[in-house]
Amino acid sequence: MKQLKAEFLFLCTLVSCNGQYSALNPAGSSAKIIADMFWWLFGIAILIWILFVVLEFYTVLVRPGPHKLNRTRFLVIGGGALFPVIVISISIYFSLSPLPVLVKAAPEGSLTVKVSGAQWWWRVKYPLGKEQEVELANEIWLPVNEPVQFFLSSEDVIHSFWIPSLAGKIDMIPGRTTKLSFTPTKTGHYRGACAEYCGTSHALMHLDVKVVERKVFNEWLEKQKQPAARAATPRSQTGEKAFVTSGCISCHTVRGLSTMGQVGPDLTHIGSRHRIGAGILKNNTASLHRWIRETGIIKPEVKMPAFDMLPVDEQKAISEWMEGLK
Ligand code: HEC
Ligand SMILES: [Cu+2]
């Protein structure tokens, strides 16, 4: 029994009964419309279910045996054809009528965020006007009660961008830009996930989303714009140097150090992010160290080689240095 309970709880975290992923815990304009739609359709389904249970009891217990022909005709035509047509028409109306609102673009001048999916992480860019933009990964911050316009694309296969508490899901398609806009209505920490199978580690492609007050958002964005501070202590200098000499910079950009690497996530402020590995490990020095050493064990077929051949102390120095990139 105890085992069963543990398995149930485990399943719950997997399929996310948990509030941070819940579409039934809406914190955005689109998510609210979708949750309302769900409750309407669920209500209609429950009413029909009750009606049928009552009818079954009636025919089996209250009035078994043959019925008059005209009454059975009424039941077949009314209950078998008319009733479903009416109910399904009403349900279709409820499900289609919010569509124009859900696909509407955010007003001109709204905050824009560009996200592209890659196996198995998210590249996030905030355009800052005039061809300038700030890049990060696997984490998105949004100001509360302000519309946001997302431009979504993919760098390899089809992914699907889904933050259940904020909006519906939408595909990220290579060679195309899809759009999504909504207004976050409650501050909080939400989670997103890829909702379209995109390869071995699809289930390990998550996203942290923070909805905060405008002032907090501005401070955060201002910090993200800054280049990384150069290592100041001998220990962090060892880490920084090992990061360069081990070849990490051929795939990762750390603004202020090197912008050559474009294959993997921007690590300029990696220490400020909630999680690493696209939302799968809590961000601390120990997980960063594990990530370098056991990359493919943590995330099967990940597009980053494990660096377990580096001396352990060097791995640790890199991790400590990265944790310091706030
Ligand atoms: C061949 C390219 C490549 C090299 C070399 C490489 N990485 Fe990566 N790295 C990636 C990719 C791709 C990801 C995204 C993996 C994922 O989450 O699916 C990644 C993810 C990461 C992350 C997690 C980032 C986040 O936001 O979640 C860290 C930290 C990291 N790499 C550190 C390093 C360090 C340190 C080195 C050198 C020891 C290194 N990488 C070398 C490609 C590379
Ligand atoms: Cu996926």
mmCIF file of C-alpha atoms and ligand atoms in Angstrom:
data_model
loop_
_atom_site.group_PDB
_atom_site.id
_atom_site.type_symbol
_atom_site.label_atom_id
_atom_site.label_comp_id
_atom_site.label_asym_id
_atom_site.label_seq_id
_atom_site.Cartn_x
_atom_site.Cartn_y
_atom_site.Cartn_z
ATOM 1 C CA MET A 1 0.000 0.000 0.000
ATOM 2 C CA LYS A 2 2.780 2.348 1.015
ATOM 3 C CA GLN A 3 4.610 1.484 -2.205
ATOM 4 C CA LEU A 4 1.447 2.181 -4.188
ATOM 5 C CA LYS A 5 1.028 5.540 -2.502
ATOM 6 C CA ALA A 6 4.638 6.467 -3.257
ATOM 7 C CA GLU A 7 4.161 5.434 -6.881
ATOM 8 C CA PHE A 8 0.990 7.460 -7.099
ATOM 9 C CA LEU A 9 2.754 10.539 -5.733
ATOM 10 C CA PHE A 10 5.607 9.954 -8.168
ATOM 11 C CA LEU A 11 3.144 9.707 -11.060
ATOM 12 C CA CYS A 12 1.527 12.906 -9.844
ATOM 13 C CA THR A 13 4.773 14.818 -10.085
ATOM 14 C CA LEU A 14 5.329 13.295 -13.526
ATOM 15 C CA VAL A 15 1.942 14.145 -14.967
ATOM 16 C CA SER A 16 1.903 17.262 -12.854
ATOM 17 C CA CYS A 17 -1.075 17.414 -10.580
ATOM 18 C CA ASN A 18 1.299 19.926 -9.065
ATOM 19 C CA GLY A 19 0.140 23.577 -9.226
ATOM 20 C CA GLN A 20 3.136 24.978 -11.105
ATOM 21 C CA TYR A 21 2.127 23.070 -14.243
ATOM 22 C CA SER A 22 -1.614 23.076 -13.764
ATOM 23 C CA ALA A 23 -3.902 24.278 -16.533
ATOM 24 C CA LEU A 24 -6.627 24.333 -13.866
ATOM 25 C CA ASN A 25 -4.699 26.890 -11.867
ATOM 26 C CA PRO A 26 -4.837 29.699 -14.458
ATOM 27 C CA ALA A 27 -2.615 32.758 -14.014
ATOM 28 C CA GLY A 28 -2.907 34.168 -17.511
ATOM 29 C CA SER A 29 -5.651 35.522 -19.784
ATOM 30 C CA SER A 30 -5.585 32.600 -22.238
ATOM 31 C CA ALA A 31 -5.227 29.949 -19.545
ATOM 32 C CA LYS A 32 -8.336 31.366 -17.839
ATOM 33 C CA ILE A 33 -10.378 31.030 -21.037
ATOM 34 C CA ILE A 34 -9.149 27.463 -21.506
ATOM 35 C CA ALA A 35 -9.828 26.490 -17.888
ATOM 36 C CA ASP A 36 -13.358 27.977 -18.086
ATOM 37 C CA MET A 37 -13.958 26.020 -21.267
ATOM 38 C CA PHE A 38 -12.809 22.855 -19.544
ATOM 39 C CA TRP A 39 -15.208 23.391 -16.621
ATOM 40 C CA TRP A 40 -18.158 24.083 -18.965
ATOM 41 C CA LEU A 41 -17.536 20.921 -20.977
ATOM 42 C CA PHE A 42 -16.904 18.919 -17.810
ATOM 43 C CA GLY A 43 -20.193 20.232 -16.333
ATOM 44 C CA ILE A 44 -22.137 19.274 -19.456
ATOM 45 C CA ALA A 45 -20.571 15.792 -19.419
ATOM 46 C CA ILE A 46 -21.480 15.293 -15.746
ATOM 47 C CA LEU A 47 -25.117 16.347 -16.352
ATOM 48 C CA ILE A 48 -25.434 13.885 -19.233
ATOM 49 C CA TRP A 49 -23.858 11.148 -17.165
ATOM 50 C CA ILE A 50 -26.360 11.740 -14.349
ATOM 51 C CA LEU A 51 -29.252 11.734 -16.823
ATOM 52 C CA PHE A 52 -28.143 8.383 -18.234
ATOM 53 C CA VAL A 53 -27.634 6.775 -14.844
ATOM 54 C CA VAL A 54 -31.153 7.860 -13.853
ATOM 55 C CA LEU A 55 -32.584 6.473 -17.112
ATOM 56 C CA GLU A 56 -30.774 3.177 -16.620
ATOM 57 C CA PHE A 57 -32.149 2.786 -13.120
ATOM 58 C CA TYR A 58 -35.587 3.593 -14.437
ATOM 59 C CA THR A 59 -35.520 0.980 -17.200
ATOM 60 C CA VAL A 60 -33.855 -1.740 -15.130
ATOM 61 C CA LEU A 61 -35.476 -1.294 -11.708
ATOM 62 C CA VAL A 62 -38.551 0.953 -11.928
ATOM 63 C CA ARG A 63 -40.127 -0.054 -15.225
ATOM 64 C CA PRO A 64 -38.625 -3.214 -16.704
ATOM 65 C CA GLY A 65 -40.491 -4.894 -19.531
ATOM 66 C CA PRO A 66 -41.907 -3.582 -22.804
ATOM 67 C CA HIS A 67 -42.847 0.086 -23.329
ATOM 68 C CA LYS A 68 -45.369 1.705 -25.685
ATOM 69 C CA LEU A 69 -44.089 2.008 -29.280
ATOM 70 C CA ASN A 70 -44.543 5.819 -29.584
ATOM 71 C CA ARG A 71 -42.601 6.388 -26.358
ATOM 72 C CA THR A 72 -39.692 4.221 -27.477
ATOM 73 C CA ARG A 73 -39.718 6.026 -30.842
ATOM 74 C CA PHE A 74 -39.490 9.326 -29.005
ATOM 75 C CA LEU A 75 -36.545 7.997 -27.008
ATOM 76 C CA VAL A 76 -34.668 6.739 -30.072
ATOM 77 C CA ILE A 77 -35.192 9.856 -32.211
ATOM 78 C CA GLY A 78 -35.117 12.367 -29.376
ATOM 79 C CA GLY A 79 -32.405 10.775 -27.243
ATOM 80 C CA GLY A 80 -30.425 9.167 -30.068
ATOM 81 C CA ALA A 81 -30.387 11.979 -32.632
ATOM 82 C CA LEU A 82 -31.875 15.272 -31.488
ATOM 83 C CA PHE A 83 -30.332 15.406 -28.022
ATOM 84 C CA PRO A 84 -26.713 14.675 -29.158
ATOM 85 C CA VAL A 85 -27.014 17.191 -32.008
ATOM 86 C CA ILE A 86 -28.108 19.929 -29.618
ATOM 87 C CA VAL A 87 -25.565 19.079 -26.916
ATOM 88 C CA ILE A 88 -22.651 18.722 -29.346
ATOM 89 C CA SER A 89 -23.581 21.991 -31.088
ATOM 90 C CA ILE A 90 -23.569 23.825 -27.763
ATOM 91 C CA SER A 91 -20.226 22.232 -26.814
ATOM 92 C CA ILE A 92 -18.675 23.139 -30.161
ATOM 93 C CA TYR A 93 -19.893 26.694 -29.713
ATOM 94 C CA PHE A 94 -18.258 26.869 -26.281
ATOM 95 C CA SER A 95 -14.993 25.440 -27.573
ATOM 96 C CA LEU A 96 -14.716 27.491 -30.771
ATOM 97 C CA SER A 97 -15.931 30.898 -29.645
ATOM 98 C CA PRO A 98 -12.790 31.787 -27.604
ATOM 99 C CA LEU A 99 -10.462 30.976 -30.534
ATOM 100 C CA PRO A 100 -10.310 34.531 -31.993
ATOM 101 C CA VAL A 101 -9.275 35.864 -28.575
ATOM 102 C CA LEU A 102 -6.684 33.122 -28.078
ATOM 103 C CA VAL A 103 -4.908 33.801 -31.387
ATOM 104 C CA LYS A 104 -5.089 37.614 -31.202
ATOM 105 C CA ALA A 105 -1.723 39.402 -31.303
ATOM 106 C CA ALA A 106 -0.646 41.578 -28.387
ATOM 107 C CA PRO A 107 -1.032 45.334 -28.973
ATOM 108 C CA GLU A 108 1.754 47.149 -30.829
ATOM 109 C CA GLY A 109 4.640 48.033 -28.503
ATOM 110 C CA SER A 110 4.049 45.121 -26.094
ATOM 111 C CA LEU A 111 6.948 43.218 -24.598
ATOM 112 C CA THR A 112 8.348 40.755 -27.135
ATOM 113 C CA VAL A 113 10.091 37.492 -26.309
ATOM 114 C CA LYS A 114 11.628 35.169 -28.868
ATOM 115 C CA VAL A 115 11.948 31.533 -27.910
ATOM 116 C CA SER A 116 13.323 28.738 -30.020
ATOM 117 C CA GLY A 117 13.235 25.072 -29.167
ATOM 118 C CA ALA A 118 16.277 22.848 -29.633
ATOM 119 C CA GLN A 119 16.841 19.250 -28.583
ATOM 120 C CA TRP A 120 16.266 19.541 -25.545
ATOM 121 C CA TRP A 121 16.310 23.093 -24.301
ATOM 122 C CA TRP A 122 14.918 26.584 -24.990
ATOM 123 C CA ARG A 123 16.855 29.568 -26.323
ATOM 124 C CA VAL A 124 15.244 32.764 -24.993
ATOM 125 C CA LYS A 125 15.833 36.253 -26.410
ATOM 126 C CA TYR A 126 14.499 39.616 -25.305
ATOM 127 C CA PRO A 127 14.816 42.153 -28.143
ATOM 128 C CA LEU A 128 15.878 45.536 -26.802
ATOM 129 C CA GLY A 129 15.169 47.597 -29.905
ATOM 130 C CA LYS A 130 17.661 48.443 -32.694
ATOM 131 C CA GLU A 131 19.021 44.938 -33.390
ATOM 132 C CA GLN A 132 20.133 44.555 -29.831
ATOM 133 C CA GLU A 133 18.903 41.642 -27.762
ATOM 134 C CA VAL A 134 19.706 39.834 -24.566
ATOM 135 C CA GLU A 135 19.933 36.064 -24.672
ATOM 136 C CA LEU A 136 19.453 33.472 -21.947
ATOM 137 C CA ALA A 137 17.987 29.972 -21.778
ATOM 138 C CA ASN A 138 15.365 27.831 -20.108
ATOM 139 C CA GLU A 139 13.935 30.662 -18.050
ATOM 140 C CA ILE A 140 11.488 33.452 -18.893
ATOM 141 C CA TRP A 141 10.512 36.418 -16.741
ATOM 142 C CA LEU A 142 7.375 38.422 -17.463
ATOM 143 C CA PRO A 143 5.854 41.541 -15.914
ATOM 144 C CA VAL A 144 2.379 40.929 -14.439
ATOM 145 C CA ASN A 145 -0.744 42.420 -16.100
ATOM 146 C CA GLU A 146 1.097 43.379 -19.287
ATOM 147 C CA PRO A 147 0.475 41.647 -22.604
ATOM 148 C CA VAL A 148 3.414 39.751 -24.027
ATOM 149 C CA GLN A 149 4.027 38.688 -27.605
ATOM 150 C CA PHE A 150 6.008 35.494 -28.141
ATOM 151 C CA PHE A 151 7.679 34.607 -31.436
ATOM 152 C CA LEU A 152 8.397 30.898 -31.483
ATOM 153 C CA SER A 153 10.593 28.813 -33.727
ATOM 154 C CA SER A 154 12.666 25.665 -33.759
ATOM 155 C CA GLU A 155 16.304 24.919 -34.479
ATOM 156 C CA ASP A 156 15.814 21.242 -35.352
ATOM 157 C CA VAL A 157 12.580 19.234 -35.036
ATOM 158 C CA ILE A 158 9.030 20.202 -34.074
ATOM 159 C CA HIS A 159 8.649 21.156 -30.404
ATOM 160 C CA SER A 160 5.621 22.549 -28.625
ATOM 161 C CA PHE A 161 5.755 25.491 -26.262
ATOM 162 C CA TRP A 162 3.439 25.019 -23.291
ATOM 163 C CA ILE A 163 3.135 26.884 -20.002
ATOM 164 C CA PRO A 164 -0.166 25.381 -18.808
ATOM 165 C CA SER A 165 -0.909 27.980 -16.113
ATOM 166 C CA LEU A 166 -0.426 30.863 -18.545
ATOM 167 C CA ALA A 167 -1.638 29.804 -21.999
ATOM 168 C CA GLY A 168 -2.426 27.008 -24.418
ATOM 169 C CA LYS A 169 0.259 25.096 -26.249
ATOM 170 C CA ILE A 170 1.579 25.993 -29.666
ATOM 171 C CA ASP A 171 3.954 24.167 -32.017
ATOM 172 C CA MET A 172 7.476 25.406 -32.723
ATOM 173 C CA ILE A 173 8.162 24.512 -36.335
ATOM 174 C CA PRO A 174 11.545 24.612 -38.112
ATOM 175 C CA GLY A 175 11.603 27.304 -40.790
ATOM 176 C CA ARG A 176 8.502 29.062 -39.515
ATOM 177 C CA THR A 177 7.634 31.531 -36.791
ATOM 178 C CA THR A 178 4.520 30.843 -34.769
ATOM 179 C CA LYS A 179 3.049 33.416 -32.425
ATOM 180 C CA LEU A 180 1.473 33.347 -29.021
ATOM 181 C CA SER A 181 0.282 36.204 -26.875
ATOM 182 C CA PHE A 182 -1.417 36.502 -23.507
ATOM 183 C CA THR A 183 -1.401 38.602 -20.367
ATOM 184 C CA PRO A 184 -0.083 37.039 -17.153
ATOM 185 C CA THR A 185 -2.504 37.987 -14.384
ATOM 186 C CA LYS A 186 -0.915 36.632 -11.186
ATOM 187 C CA THR A 187 2.633 36.904 -9.979
ATOM 188 C CA GLY A 188 4.284 33.579 -9.234
ATOM 189 C CA HIS A 189 6.628 30.859 -10.381
ATOM 190 C CA TYR A 190 5.244 28.645 -13.129
ATOM 191 C CA ARG A 191 6.664 25.804 -15.166
ATOM 192 C CA GLY A 192 6.464 24.934 -18.812
ATOM 193 C CA ALA A 193 7.323 21.843 -20.816
ATOM 194 C CA CYS A 194 7.715 20.695 -24.376
ATOM 195 C CA ALA A 195 4.401 19.182 -25.436
ATOM 196 C CA GLU A 196 5.388 17.500 -28.695
ATOM 197 C CA TYR A 197 7.592 14.412 -28.758
ATOM 198 C CA CYS A 198 10.939 15.622 -30.061
ATOM 199 C CA GLY A 199 13.370 12.777 -29.387
ATOM 200 C CA THR A 200 14.865 10.729 -26.584
ATOM 201 C CA SER A 201 15.005 13.408 -23.893
ATOM 202 C CA HIS A 202 11.751 15.142 -24.797
ATOM 203 C CA ALA A 203 10.405 14.508 -21.294
ATOM 204 C CA LEU A 204 13.440 16.370 -19.888
ATOM 205 C CA MET A 205 12.733 19.644 -21.669
ATOM 206 C CA HIS A 206 11.255 22.032 -19.131
ATOM 207 C CA LEU A 207 11.129 25.745 -18.535
ATOM 208 C CA ASP A 208 10.866 28.072 -15.522
ATOM 209 C CA VAL A 209 8.609 31.094 -15.845
ATOM 210 C CA LYS A 210 8.552 33.911 -13.302
ATOM 211 C CA VAL A 211 5.752 36.472 -13.368
ATOM 212 C CA VAL A 212 6.761 39.510 -11.322
ATOM 213 C CA GLU A 213 5.943 43.187 -10.793
ATOM 214 C CA ARG A 214 7.225 45.549 -13.511
ATOM 215 C CA LYS A 215 9.883 47.018 -11.217
ATOM 216 C CA VAL A 216 11.332 43.601 -10.381
ATOM 217 C CA PHE A 217 11.213 42.679 -14.067
ATOM 218 C CA ASN A 218 13.171 45.803 -15.048
ATOM 219 C CA GLU A 219 15.841 45.083 -12.444
ATOM 220 C CA TRP A 220 16.108 41.488 -13.637
ATOM 221 C CA LEU A 221 16.376 42.479 -17.324
ATOM 222 C CA GLU A 222 18.958 45.138 -16.491
ATOM 223 C CA LYS A 223 21.064 42.450 -14.794
ATOM 224 C CA GLN A 224 20.648 40.015 -17.679
ATOM 225 C CA LYS A 225 21.883 42.710 -20.089
ATOM 226 C CA GLN A 226 25.194 43.067 -18.272
ATOM 227 C CA PRO A 227 28.152 40.976 -19.380
ATOM 228 C CA ALA A 228 29.468 38.441 -16.888
ATOM 229 C CA ALA A 229 31.827 39.812 -14.275
ATOM 230 C CA ARG A 230 35.375 38.565 -14.860
ATOM 231 C CA ALA A 231 36.746 36.145 -12.296
ATOM 232 C CA ALA A 232 38.351 37.990 -9.382
ATOM 233 C CA THR A 233 39.553 35.314 -6.939
ATOM 234 C CA PRO A 234 42.288 32.762 -7.775
ATOM 235 C CA ARG A 235 39.741 29.929 -7.429
ATOM 236 C CA SER A 236 37.236 31.461 -9.860
ATOM 237 C CA GLN A 237 40.095 32.323 -12.214
ATOM 238 C CA THR A 238 40.977 28.626 -12.266
ATOM 239 C CA GLY A 239 37.340 27.840 -13.144
ATOM 240 C CA GLU A 240 37.122 30.488 -15.841
ATOM 241 C CA LYS A 241 40.402 29.388 -17.386
ATOM 242 C CA ALA A 242 39.359 25.724 -17.382
ATOM 243 C CA PHE A 243 36.063 26.696 -19.037
ATOM 244 C CA VAL A 244 38.043 28.296 -21.872
ATOM 245 C CA THR A 245 40.757 25.659 -22.253
ATOM 246 C CA SER A 246 38.382 22.665 -22.016
ATOM 247 C CA GLY A 247 36.475 23.889 -25.058
ATOM 248 C CA CYS A 248 33.214 24.842 -23.342
ATOM 249 C CA ILE A 249 33.414 28.203 -25.146
ATOM 250 C CA SER A 250 33.129 26.502 -28.526
ATOM 251 C CA CYS A 251 29.462 25.836 -27.710
ATOM 252 C CA HIS A 252 28.578 28.306 -24.941
ATOM 253 C CA THR A 253 28.596 32.077 -24.896
ATOM 254 C CA VAL A 254 29.518 33.882 -21.711
ATOM 255 C CA ARG A 255 29.226 37.563 -22.642
ATOM 256 C CA GLY A 256 32.282 39.389 -21.351
ATOM 257 C CA LEU A 257 34.416 36.295 -21.869
ATOM 258 C CA SER A 258 33.598 34.877 -25.302
ATOM 259 C CA THR A 259 30.622 35.025 -27.646
ATOM 260 C CA MET A 260 31.942 32.399 -30.036
ATOM 261 C CA GLY A 261 29.827 29.456 -28.833
ATOM 262 C CA GLN A 262 26.303 29.428 -30.249
ATOM 263 C CA VAL A 263 25.433 25.722 -30.112
ATOM 264 C CA GLY A 264 24.366 25.518 -26.473
ATOM 265 C CA PRO A 265 22.612 27.750 -23.942
ATOM 266 C CA ASP A 266 24.033 31.212 -23.155
ATOM 267 C CA LEU A 267 25.705 30.877 -19.751
ATOM 268 C CA THR A 268 26.391 34.574 -19.034
ATOM 269 C CA HIS A 269 24.157 34.541 -15.941
ATOM 270 C CA ILE A 270 23.791 30.799 -15.424
ATOM 271 C CA GLY A 271 24.189 31.235 -11.647
ATOM 272 C CA SER A 272 21.029 33.369 -11.501
ATOM 273 C CA ARG A 273 18.771 30.694 -13.029
ATOM 274 C CA HIS A 274 16.489 28.452 -10.982
ATOM 275 C CA ARG A 275 17.376 25.190 -12.646
ATOM 276 C CA ILE A 276 19.852 23.766 -15.111
ATOM 277 C CA GLY A 277 19.635 21.232 -17.942
ATOM 278 C CA ALA A 278 16.348 22.801 -19.188
ATOM 279 C CA GLY A 279 14.528 22.849 -15.905
ATOM 280 C CA ILE A 280 15.512 19.433 -14.590
ATOM 281 C CA LEU A 281 18.124 19.948 -11.843
ATOM 282 C CA LYS A 282 18.075 22.502 -9.017
ATOM 283 C CA ASN A 283 20.792 25.034 -9.720
ATOM 284 C CA ASN A 284 23.686 24.687 -7.275
ATOM 285 C CA THR A 285 27.384 23.861 -7.460
ATOM 286 C CA ALA A 286 26.750 20.151 -6.863
ATOM 287 C CA SER A 287 24.268 19.818 -9.765
ATOM 288 C CA LEU A 288 26.492 21.861 -12.061
ATOM 289 C CA HIS A 289 29.340 19.507 -11.241
ATOM 290 C CA ARG A 290 27.118 16.482 -11.845
ATOM 291 C CA TRP A 291 25.987 17.983 -15.164
ATOM 292 C CA ILE A 292 29.563 18.304 -16.427
ATOM 293 C CA ARG A 293 30.476 14.788 -15.334
ATOM 294 C CA GLU A 294 27.322 12.774 -16.090
ATOM 295 C CA THR A 295 25.740 14.822 -18.876
ATOM 296 C CA GLY A 296 24.433 11.879 -20.912
ATOM 297 C CA ILE A 297 23.342 9.933 -17.844
ATOM 298 C CA ILE A 298 21.230 12.849 -16.622
ATOM 299 C CA LYS A 299 19.902 13.531 -20.108
ATOM 300 C CA PRO A 300 20.183 10.633 -22.577
ATOM 301 C CA GLU A 301 21.553 11.593 -26.025
ATOM 302 C CA VAL A 302 22.111 15.195 -24.922
ATOM 303 C CA LYS A 303 24.042 17.297 -27.465
ATOM 304 C CA MET A 304 26.786 18.083 -24.971
ATOM 305 C CA PRO A 305 29.618 15.625 -24.300
ATOM 306 C CA ALA A 306 30.375 14.673 -20.698
ATOM 307 C CA PHE A 307 33.640 16.134 -19.409
ATOM 308 C CA ASP A 308 34.424 13.350 -16.947
ATOM 309 C CA MET A 309 37.974 13.191 -18.344
ATOM 310 C CA LEU A 310 38.819 16.585 -16.800
ATOM 311 C CA PRO A 311 40.575 16.435 -13.408
ATOM 312 C CA VAL A 312 37.857 16.435 -10.710
ATOM 313 C CA ASP A 313 39.215 19.596 -9.151
ATOM 314 C CA GLU A 314 38.952 21.384 -12.491
ATOM 315 C CA GLN A 315 35.336 20.189 -12.890
ATOM 316 C CA LYS A 316 34.622 21.564 -9.437
ATOM 317 C CA ALA A 317 36.340 24.885 -10.136
ATOM 318 C CA ILE A 318 34.281 25.341 -13.328
ATOM 319 C CA SER A 319 31.065 24.557 -11.406
ATOM 320 C CA GLU A 320 31.882 27.009 -8.631
ATOM 321 C CA TRP A 321 32.760 29.687 -11.166
ATOM 322 C CA MET A 322 29.490 29.112 -13.079
ATOM 323 C CA GLU A 323 27.454 29.240 -9.869
ATOM 324 C CA GLY A 324 29.039 32.661 -9.254
ATOM 325 C CA LEU A 325 27.779 34.025 -12.629
ATOM 326 C CA LYS A 326 24.730 35.681 -11.086
HETATM 327 C C1 HEC B 1 29.308 20.376 -28.275
HETATM 328 C C2 HEC B 1 28.790 21.552 -27.638
HETATM 329 C C3 HEC B 1 28.947 21.704 -26.150
HETATM 330 C C4 HEC B 1 30.114 21.712 -25.400
HETATM 331 C C5 HEC B 1 31.542 21.499 -25.883
HETATM 332 C C6 HEC B 1 29.719 21.998 -24.044
HETATM 333 N N1 HEC B 1 28.377 22.146 -23.971
HETATM 334 FE FE1 HEC B 1 27.300 22.604 -22.304
HETATM 335 N N2 HEC B 1 25.569 22.380 -23.337
HETATM 336 C C7 HEC B 1 25.487 22.116 -24.696
HETATM 337 C C8 HEC B 1 24.097 21.941 -25.034
HETATM 338 C C9 HEC B 1 23.538 21.626 -26.420
HETATM 339 C C10 HEC B 1 23.359 22.111 -23.843
HETATM 340 C C11 HEC B 1 21.844 21.991 -23.672
HETATM 341 C C12 HEC B 1 21.548 20.578 -23.255
HETATM 342 C C13 HEC B 1 20.129 20.312 -22.903
HETATM 343 O O1 HEC B 1 19.643 20.825 -21.894
HETATM 344 O O2 HEC B 1 19.499 19.538 -23.625
HETATM 345 C C14 HEC B 1 24.324 22.407 -22.805
HETATM 346 C C15 HEC B 1 23.971 22.711 -21.490
HETATM 347 C C16 HEC B 1 24.872 23.141 -20.538
HETATM 348 C C17 HEC B 1 24.506 23.654 -19.230
HETATM 349 C C18 HEC B 1 23.091 23.843 -18.711
HETATM 350 C C19 HEC B 1 22.575 25.202 -19.128
HETATM 351 C C20 HEC B 1 21.171 25.511 -18.749
HETATM 352 O O3 HEC B 1 20.773 26.671 -18.878
HETATM 353 O O4 HEC B 1 20.426 24.646 -18.341
HETATM 354 C C21 HEC B 1 25.658 23.953 -18.583
HETATM 355 C C22 HEC B 1 25.782 24.521 -17.199
HETATM 356 C C23 HEC B 1 26.745 23.616 -19.464
HETATM 357 N N3 HEC B 1 26.230 23.138 -20.662
HETATM 358 C C24 HEC B 1 28.087 23.755 -19.161
HETATM 359 C C25 HEC B 1 29.127 23.342 -19.990
HETATM 360 C C26 HEC B 1 30.516 23.302 -19.581
HETATM 361 C C27 HEC B 1 31.035 23.736 -18.243
HETATM 362 C C28 HEC B 1 31.221 22.818 -20.643
HETATM 363 C C29 HEC B 1 32.705 22.526 -20.724
HETATM 364 C C30 HEC B 1 33.245 21.696 -19.696
HETATM 365 C C31 HEC B 1 30.275 22.580 -21.710
HETATM 366 N N4 HEC B 1 29.023 22.893 -21.283
HETATM 367 C C32 HEC B 1 30.599 22.113 -22.988
HETATM 368 C C33 HEC B 1 26.518 22.020 -25.576
HETATM 369 C C34 HEC B 1 27.850 21.962 -25.229
HETATM 370 CU CU CU B 2 9.680 17.827 -26.967
#
